Tab-separated table of C-alpha atoms in Angstrom:
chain	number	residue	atom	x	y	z
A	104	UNK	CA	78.476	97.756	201.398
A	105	UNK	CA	80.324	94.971	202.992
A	106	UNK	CA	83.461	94.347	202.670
A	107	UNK	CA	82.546	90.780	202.015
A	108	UNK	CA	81.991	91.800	198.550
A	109	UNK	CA	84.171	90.303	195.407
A	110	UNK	CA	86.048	92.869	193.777
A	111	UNK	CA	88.504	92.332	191.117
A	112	UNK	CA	90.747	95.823	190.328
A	113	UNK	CA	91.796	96.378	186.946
A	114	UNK	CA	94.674	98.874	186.164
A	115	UNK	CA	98.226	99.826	185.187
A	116	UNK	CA	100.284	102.771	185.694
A	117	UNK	CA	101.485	104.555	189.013
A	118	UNK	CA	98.137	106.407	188.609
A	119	UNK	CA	96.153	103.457	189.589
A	120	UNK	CA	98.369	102.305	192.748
A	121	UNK	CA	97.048	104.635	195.377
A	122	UNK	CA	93.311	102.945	194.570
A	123	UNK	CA	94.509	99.430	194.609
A	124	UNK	CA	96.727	100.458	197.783
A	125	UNK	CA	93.505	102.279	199.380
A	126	UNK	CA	91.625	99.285	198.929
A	127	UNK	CA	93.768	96.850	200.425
A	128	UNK	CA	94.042	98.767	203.724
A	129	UNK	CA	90.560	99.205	204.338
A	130	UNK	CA	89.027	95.776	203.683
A	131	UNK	CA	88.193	95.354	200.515
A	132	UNK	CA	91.523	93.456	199.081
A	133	UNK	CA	90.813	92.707	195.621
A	134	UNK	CA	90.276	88.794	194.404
A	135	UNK	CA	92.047	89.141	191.418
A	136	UNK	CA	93.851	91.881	189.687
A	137	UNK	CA	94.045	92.498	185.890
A	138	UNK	CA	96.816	94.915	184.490
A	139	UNK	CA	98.306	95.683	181.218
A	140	UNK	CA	100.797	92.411	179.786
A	141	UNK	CA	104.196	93.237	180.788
A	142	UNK	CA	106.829	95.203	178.802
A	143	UNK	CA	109.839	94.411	177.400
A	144	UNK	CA	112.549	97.577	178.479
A	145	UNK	CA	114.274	98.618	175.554
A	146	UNK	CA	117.843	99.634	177.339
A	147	UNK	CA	118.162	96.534	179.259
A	148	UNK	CA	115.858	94.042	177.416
A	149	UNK	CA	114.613	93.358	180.768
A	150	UNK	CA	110.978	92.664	181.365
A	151	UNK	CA	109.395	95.489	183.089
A	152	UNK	CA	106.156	94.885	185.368
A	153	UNK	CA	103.549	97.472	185.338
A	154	UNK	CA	103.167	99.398	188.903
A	155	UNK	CA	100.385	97.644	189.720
A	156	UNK	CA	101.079	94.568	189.113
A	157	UNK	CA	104.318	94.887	191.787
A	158	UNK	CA	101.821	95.600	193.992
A	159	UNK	CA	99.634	92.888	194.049
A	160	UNK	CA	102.220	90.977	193.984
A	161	UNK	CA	103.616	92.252	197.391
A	162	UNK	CA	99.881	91.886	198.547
A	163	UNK	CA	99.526	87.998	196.720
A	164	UNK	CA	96.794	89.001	194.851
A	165	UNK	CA	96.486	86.714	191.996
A	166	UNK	CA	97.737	88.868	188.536
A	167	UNK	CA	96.094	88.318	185.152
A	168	UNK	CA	97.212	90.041	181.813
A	169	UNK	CA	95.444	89.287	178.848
A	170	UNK	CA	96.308	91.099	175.545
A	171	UNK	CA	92.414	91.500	175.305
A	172	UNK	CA	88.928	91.013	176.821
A	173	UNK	CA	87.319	90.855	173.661
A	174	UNK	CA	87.448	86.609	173.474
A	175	UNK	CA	85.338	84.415	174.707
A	176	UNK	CA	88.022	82.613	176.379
A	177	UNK	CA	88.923	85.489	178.705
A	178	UNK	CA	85.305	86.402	179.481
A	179	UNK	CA	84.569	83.101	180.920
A	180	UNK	CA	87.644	83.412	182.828
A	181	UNK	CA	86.542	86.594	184.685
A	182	UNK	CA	83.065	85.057	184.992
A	183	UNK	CA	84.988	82.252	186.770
A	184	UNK	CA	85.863	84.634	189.260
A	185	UNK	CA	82.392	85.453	190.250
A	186	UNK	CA	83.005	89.313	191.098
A	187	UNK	CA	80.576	91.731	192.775
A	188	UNK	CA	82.293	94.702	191.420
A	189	UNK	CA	85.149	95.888	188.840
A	190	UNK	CA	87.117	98.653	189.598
A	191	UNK	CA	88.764	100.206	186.880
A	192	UNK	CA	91.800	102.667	187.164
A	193	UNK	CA	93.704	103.829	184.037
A	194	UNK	CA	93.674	99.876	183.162
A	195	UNK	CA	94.736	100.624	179.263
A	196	UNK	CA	92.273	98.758	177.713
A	197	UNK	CA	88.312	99.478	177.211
A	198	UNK	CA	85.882	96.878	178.663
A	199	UNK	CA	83.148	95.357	176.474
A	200	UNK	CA	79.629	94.788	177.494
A	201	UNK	CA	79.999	91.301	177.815
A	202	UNK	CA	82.563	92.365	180.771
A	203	UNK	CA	80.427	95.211	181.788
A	204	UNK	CA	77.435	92.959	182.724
A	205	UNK	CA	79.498	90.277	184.476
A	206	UNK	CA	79.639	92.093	187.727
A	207	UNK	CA	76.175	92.550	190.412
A	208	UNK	CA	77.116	96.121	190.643
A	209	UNK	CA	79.066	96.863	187.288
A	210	UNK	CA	82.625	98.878	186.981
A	211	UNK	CA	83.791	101.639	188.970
A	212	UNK	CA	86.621	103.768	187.572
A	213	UNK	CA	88.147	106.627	188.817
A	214	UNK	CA	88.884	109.594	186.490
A	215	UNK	CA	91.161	112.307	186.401
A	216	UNK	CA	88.766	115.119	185.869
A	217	UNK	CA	85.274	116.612	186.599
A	218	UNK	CA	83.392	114.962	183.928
A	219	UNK	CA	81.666	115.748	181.405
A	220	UNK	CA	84.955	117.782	180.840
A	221	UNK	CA	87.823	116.549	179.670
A	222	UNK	CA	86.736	112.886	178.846
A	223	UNK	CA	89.479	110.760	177.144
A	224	UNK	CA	93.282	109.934	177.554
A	225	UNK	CA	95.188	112.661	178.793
A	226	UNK	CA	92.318	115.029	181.093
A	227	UNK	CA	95.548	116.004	183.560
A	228	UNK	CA	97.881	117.046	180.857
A	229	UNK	CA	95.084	118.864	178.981
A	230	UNK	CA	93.672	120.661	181.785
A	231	UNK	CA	96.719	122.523	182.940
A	232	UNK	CA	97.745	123.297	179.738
A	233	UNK	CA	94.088	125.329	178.492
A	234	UNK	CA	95.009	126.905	181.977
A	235	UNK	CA	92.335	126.026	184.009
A	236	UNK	CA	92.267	126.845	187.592
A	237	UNK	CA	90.132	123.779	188.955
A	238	UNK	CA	90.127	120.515	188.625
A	239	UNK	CA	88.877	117.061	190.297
A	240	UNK	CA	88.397	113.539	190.139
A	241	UNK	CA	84.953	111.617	189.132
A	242	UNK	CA	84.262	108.435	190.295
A	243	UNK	CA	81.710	106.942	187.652
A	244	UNK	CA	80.128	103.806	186.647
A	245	UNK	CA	81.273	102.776	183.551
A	246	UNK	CA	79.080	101.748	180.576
A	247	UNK	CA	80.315	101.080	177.004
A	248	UNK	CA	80.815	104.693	175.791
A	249	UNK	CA	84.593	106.442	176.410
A	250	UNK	CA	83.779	108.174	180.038
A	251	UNK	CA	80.266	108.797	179.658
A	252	UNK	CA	78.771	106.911	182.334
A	253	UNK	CA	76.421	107.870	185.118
A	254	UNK	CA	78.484	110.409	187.906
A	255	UNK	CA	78.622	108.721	191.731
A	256	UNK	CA	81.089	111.072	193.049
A	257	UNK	CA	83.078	114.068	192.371
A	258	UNK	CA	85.809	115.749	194.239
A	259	UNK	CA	87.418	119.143	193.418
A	260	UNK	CA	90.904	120.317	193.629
A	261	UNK	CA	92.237	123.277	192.910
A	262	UNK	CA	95.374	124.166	190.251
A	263	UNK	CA	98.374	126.184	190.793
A	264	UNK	CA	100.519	128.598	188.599
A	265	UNK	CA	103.074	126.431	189.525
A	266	UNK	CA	101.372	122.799	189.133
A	267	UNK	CA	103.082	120.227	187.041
A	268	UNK	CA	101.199	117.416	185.301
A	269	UNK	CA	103.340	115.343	187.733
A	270	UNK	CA	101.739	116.993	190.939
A	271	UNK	CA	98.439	116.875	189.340
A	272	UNK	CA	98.489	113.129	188.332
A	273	UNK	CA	99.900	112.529	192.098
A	274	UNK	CA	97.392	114.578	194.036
A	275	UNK	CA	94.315	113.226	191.985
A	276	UNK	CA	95.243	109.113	192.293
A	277	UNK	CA	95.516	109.945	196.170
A	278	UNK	CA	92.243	112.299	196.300
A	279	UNK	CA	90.267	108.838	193.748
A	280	UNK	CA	91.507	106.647	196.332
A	281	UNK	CA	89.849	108.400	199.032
A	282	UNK	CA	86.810	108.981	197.288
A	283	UNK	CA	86.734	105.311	196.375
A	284	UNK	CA	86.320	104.117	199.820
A	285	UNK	CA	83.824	106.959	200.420
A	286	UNK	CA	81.632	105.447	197.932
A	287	UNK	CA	82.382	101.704	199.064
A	288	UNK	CA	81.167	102.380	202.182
A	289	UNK	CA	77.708	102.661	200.772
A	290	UNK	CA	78.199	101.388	197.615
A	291	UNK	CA	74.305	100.021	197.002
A	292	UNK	CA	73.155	104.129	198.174
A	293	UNK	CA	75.691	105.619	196.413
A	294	UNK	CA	74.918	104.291	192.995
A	295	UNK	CA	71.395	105.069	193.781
A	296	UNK	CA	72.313	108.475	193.641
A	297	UNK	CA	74.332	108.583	190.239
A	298	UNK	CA	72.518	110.668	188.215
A	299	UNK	CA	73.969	110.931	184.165
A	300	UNK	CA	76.626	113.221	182.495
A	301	UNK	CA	75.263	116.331	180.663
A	302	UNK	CA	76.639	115.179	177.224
A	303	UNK	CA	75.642	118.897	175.910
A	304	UNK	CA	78.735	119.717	178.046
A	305	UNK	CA	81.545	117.359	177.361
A	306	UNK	CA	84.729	117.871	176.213
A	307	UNK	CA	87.543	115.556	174.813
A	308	UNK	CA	90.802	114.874	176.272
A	309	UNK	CA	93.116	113.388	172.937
A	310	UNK	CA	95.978	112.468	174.200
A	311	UNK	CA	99.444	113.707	174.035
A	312	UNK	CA	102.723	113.651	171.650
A	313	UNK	CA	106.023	114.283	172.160
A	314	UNK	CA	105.402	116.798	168.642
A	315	UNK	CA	102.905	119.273	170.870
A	316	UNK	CA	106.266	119.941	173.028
A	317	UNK	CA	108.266	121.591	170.530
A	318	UNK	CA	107.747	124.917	171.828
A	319	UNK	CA	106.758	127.918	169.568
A	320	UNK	CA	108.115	130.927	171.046
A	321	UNK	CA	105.822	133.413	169.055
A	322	UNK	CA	103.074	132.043	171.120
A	323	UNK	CA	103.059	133.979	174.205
A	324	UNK	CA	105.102	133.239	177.499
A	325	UNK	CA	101.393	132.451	179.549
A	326	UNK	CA	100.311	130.306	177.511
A	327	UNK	CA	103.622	128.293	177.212
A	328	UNK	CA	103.807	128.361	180.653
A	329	UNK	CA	101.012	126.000	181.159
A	330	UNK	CA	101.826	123.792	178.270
A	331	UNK	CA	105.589	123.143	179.556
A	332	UNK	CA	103.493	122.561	183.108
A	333	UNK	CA	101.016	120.350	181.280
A	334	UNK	CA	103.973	118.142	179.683
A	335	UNK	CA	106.179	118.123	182.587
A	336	UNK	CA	107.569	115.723	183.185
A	337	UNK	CA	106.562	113.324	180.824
A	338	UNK	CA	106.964	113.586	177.608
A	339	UNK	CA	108.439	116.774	177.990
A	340	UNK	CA	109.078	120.302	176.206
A	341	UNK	CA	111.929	121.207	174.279
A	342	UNK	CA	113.636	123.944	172.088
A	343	UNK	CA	116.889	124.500	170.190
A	344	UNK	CA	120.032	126.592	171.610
A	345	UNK	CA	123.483	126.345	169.988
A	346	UNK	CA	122.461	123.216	167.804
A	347	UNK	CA	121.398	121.408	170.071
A	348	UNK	CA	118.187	120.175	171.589
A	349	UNK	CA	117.081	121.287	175.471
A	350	UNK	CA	113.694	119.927	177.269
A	351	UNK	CA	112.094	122.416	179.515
A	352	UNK	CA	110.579	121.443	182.750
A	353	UNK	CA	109.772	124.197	184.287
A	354	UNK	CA	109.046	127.902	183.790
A	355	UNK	CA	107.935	131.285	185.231
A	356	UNK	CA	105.891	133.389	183.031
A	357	UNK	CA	105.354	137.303	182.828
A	358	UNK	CA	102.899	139.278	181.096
A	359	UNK	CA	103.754	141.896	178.958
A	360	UNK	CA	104.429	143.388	174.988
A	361	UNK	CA	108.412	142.836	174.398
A	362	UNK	CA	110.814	144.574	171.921
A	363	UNK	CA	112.821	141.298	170.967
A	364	UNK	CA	112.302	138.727	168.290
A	365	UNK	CA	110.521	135.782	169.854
A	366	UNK	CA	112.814	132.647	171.610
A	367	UNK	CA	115.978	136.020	172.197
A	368	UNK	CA	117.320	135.503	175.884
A	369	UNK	CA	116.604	138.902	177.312
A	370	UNK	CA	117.818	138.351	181.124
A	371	UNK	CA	119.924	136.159	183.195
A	372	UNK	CA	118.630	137.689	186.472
A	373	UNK	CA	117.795	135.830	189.399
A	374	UNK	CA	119.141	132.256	187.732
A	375	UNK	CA	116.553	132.317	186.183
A	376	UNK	CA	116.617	132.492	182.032
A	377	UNK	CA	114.506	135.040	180.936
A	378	UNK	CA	113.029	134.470	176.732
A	379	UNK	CA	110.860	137.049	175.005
A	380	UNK	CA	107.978	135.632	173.582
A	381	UNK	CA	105.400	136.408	171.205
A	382	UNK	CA	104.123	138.079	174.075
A	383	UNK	CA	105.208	138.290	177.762
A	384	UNK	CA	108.666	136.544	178.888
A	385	UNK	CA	109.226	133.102	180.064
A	386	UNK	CA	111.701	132.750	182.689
A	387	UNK	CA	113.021	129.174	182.437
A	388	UNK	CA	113.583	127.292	185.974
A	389	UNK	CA	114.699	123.770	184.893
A	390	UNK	CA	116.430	122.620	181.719
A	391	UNK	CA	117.770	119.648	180.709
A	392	UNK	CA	120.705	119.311	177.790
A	393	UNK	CA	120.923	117.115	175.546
A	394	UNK	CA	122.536	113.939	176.987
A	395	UNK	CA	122.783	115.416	180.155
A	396	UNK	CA	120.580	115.496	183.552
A	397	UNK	CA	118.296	117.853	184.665
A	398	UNK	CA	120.196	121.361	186.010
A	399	UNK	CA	118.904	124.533	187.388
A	400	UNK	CA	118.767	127.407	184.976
A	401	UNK	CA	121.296	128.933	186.974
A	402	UNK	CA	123.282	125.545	186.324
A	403	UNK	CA	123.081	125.445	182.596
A	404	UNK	CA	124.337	129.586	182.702
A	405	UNK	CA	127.405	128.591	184.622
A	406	UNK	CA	128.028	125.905	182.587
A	407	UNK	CA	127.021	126.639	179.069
A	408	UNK	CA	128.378	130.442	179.485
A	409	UNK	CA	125.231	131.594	178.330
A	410	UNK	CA	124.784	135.318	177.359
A	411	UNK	CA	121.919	137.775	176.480
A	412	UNK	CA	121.049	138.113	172.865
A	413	UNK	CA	121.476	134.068	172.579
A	414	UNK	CA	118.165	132.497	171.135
A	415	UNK	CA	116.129	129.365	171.369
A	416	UNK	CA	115.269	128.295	168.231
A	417	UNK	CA	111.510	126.680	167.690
């Protein structure tokens, strides 16, 4: 494919920058980007700009926002750009078939997982915390259905015991934007190979709450392992200890039976705090009190005098 072609990029959060970034670099500088309308922060009562749309505007690529592209009024307006091709990255909204069938080539979008798996909101969060072990980004064409379009390109990555959702959500937005170009390159033989999504095979992403990070300590220590992974850093785990809340950001955990009643601090070792689970121990890394920053475990021991036998309350 040339890089002659008329692309308009549509997306929002930090997710999306590497693609729009990628694209700009190599030729293919968007006409037009659409993002999410801008945000009013609540602290400051400042208007916030989505992460895209900074960057196009350090790039002067022309910015739209509407609040929907179900109108008539805003389809006309992207027919009025006459695009080739849409590319779609975490853009917050879904596109209608009217928008769908504007573009020669359709809508590319990049997605956080290897599809049919995991379709939905939240693929990187959910992933890590069922404790998979792979991962990967698809690069599909998108059709009217929530991520069930025909697969042009897939790319695997593997995931860590220790891989946050943050890692995960920064490694995969770098590895889309690499594939994207891949399949830009030869964009006319690369859809000719997309071949359809088993739907026998799909599973759904729903996306996350702050609720699912109130941690349960009789579950046991592996398994909240991956879900403090899977919510860090955003929105977070948290527990109770003296009254008040802590979020957890990171943890170790260890297989095993224990003797203690569930969310009972059981070591101190290492800096590390050590909490018997339903089954196996968690051994906390990073903890955060209430109105306070971020400390090391071994931090919040100094600081809090914290002493075996002390619990976490669920």
């Amino acid at each position: 494919m040339s890089n002659t072609y008329r692309i308009v990029f549509m997306g929002t959060p930090d997710f999306s920058v590497p693609a729009l970034k990628a694209l700009c670099d190599n030729g293919y500088t968007p006409i037009a980007v659409y993002t999410q309308p801008d945000r009013i922060n609540s602290r400051g009562k400042k208007i916030k700009f989505s992460p895209v749309k900074e960057l196009a505007l350090e790039r002067n690529i022309p910015v739209y926002q509407p609040m929907t592209l179900k109108s008539d009024k805003e389809v006309e307006t992207l027919k009025a750009l006459a695009p080739d091709l849409l590319v779609v990255v975490a853009y917050g909204k879904i596109l209608p078939e009217s928008v769908l069938r504007i573009p020669k080539y359709g809508a590319l979008n990049i997605h956080g997982s290897l599809l049919p798996k995991y379709r939905g909101a939240a693929p990187i969060q959910r992933t890590i915390i069922n404790g998979d072990t792979e991962t990967g980004v698809t690069i599909m064409k998108l059709d009217a259905g929530m991520d069930t379009g025909d697969i042009i390109s897939m790319k695997h990555c593997p995931i860590l015991p220790t891989t946050t959702a943050g890692e995960l959500f920064d490694s995969l937005s770098k590895m889309g934007a690499l594939e994207l170009i891949q399949v830009l390159r030869d964009l006319e033989g690369s859809l000719a190979q997309a071949y359809p999504q088993d739907h026998t095979q799909a599973t759904y992403a729903e996306k996350v709450t702050k609720e699912m990070g109130h941690l349960n300590w009789q579950m046991a220590a592996k398994d909240l392992g991956c879900l403090i992974r899977g919510m860090s850093p955003n929105p977070g785990c948290y527990s109770f200890y003296r009254g008040s809340r802590v979020k957890i950001y990171d943890a170790i955990s260890e297989e095993g039976g224990s003797f203690f009643d569930p969310g009972t601090i059981v070591s101190l070792e290492g800096g590390l705090i050590g909490v018997a689970c339903g089954e196996g121990i968690l051994r906390i890394k990073i903890i955060q009190p209430e109105n306070h920053k971020k400390m090391s475990a071994a931090e919040f021991i100094n600081g809090y005098k914290v002493q075996r036998n002390d619990k976490f309350i669920g």
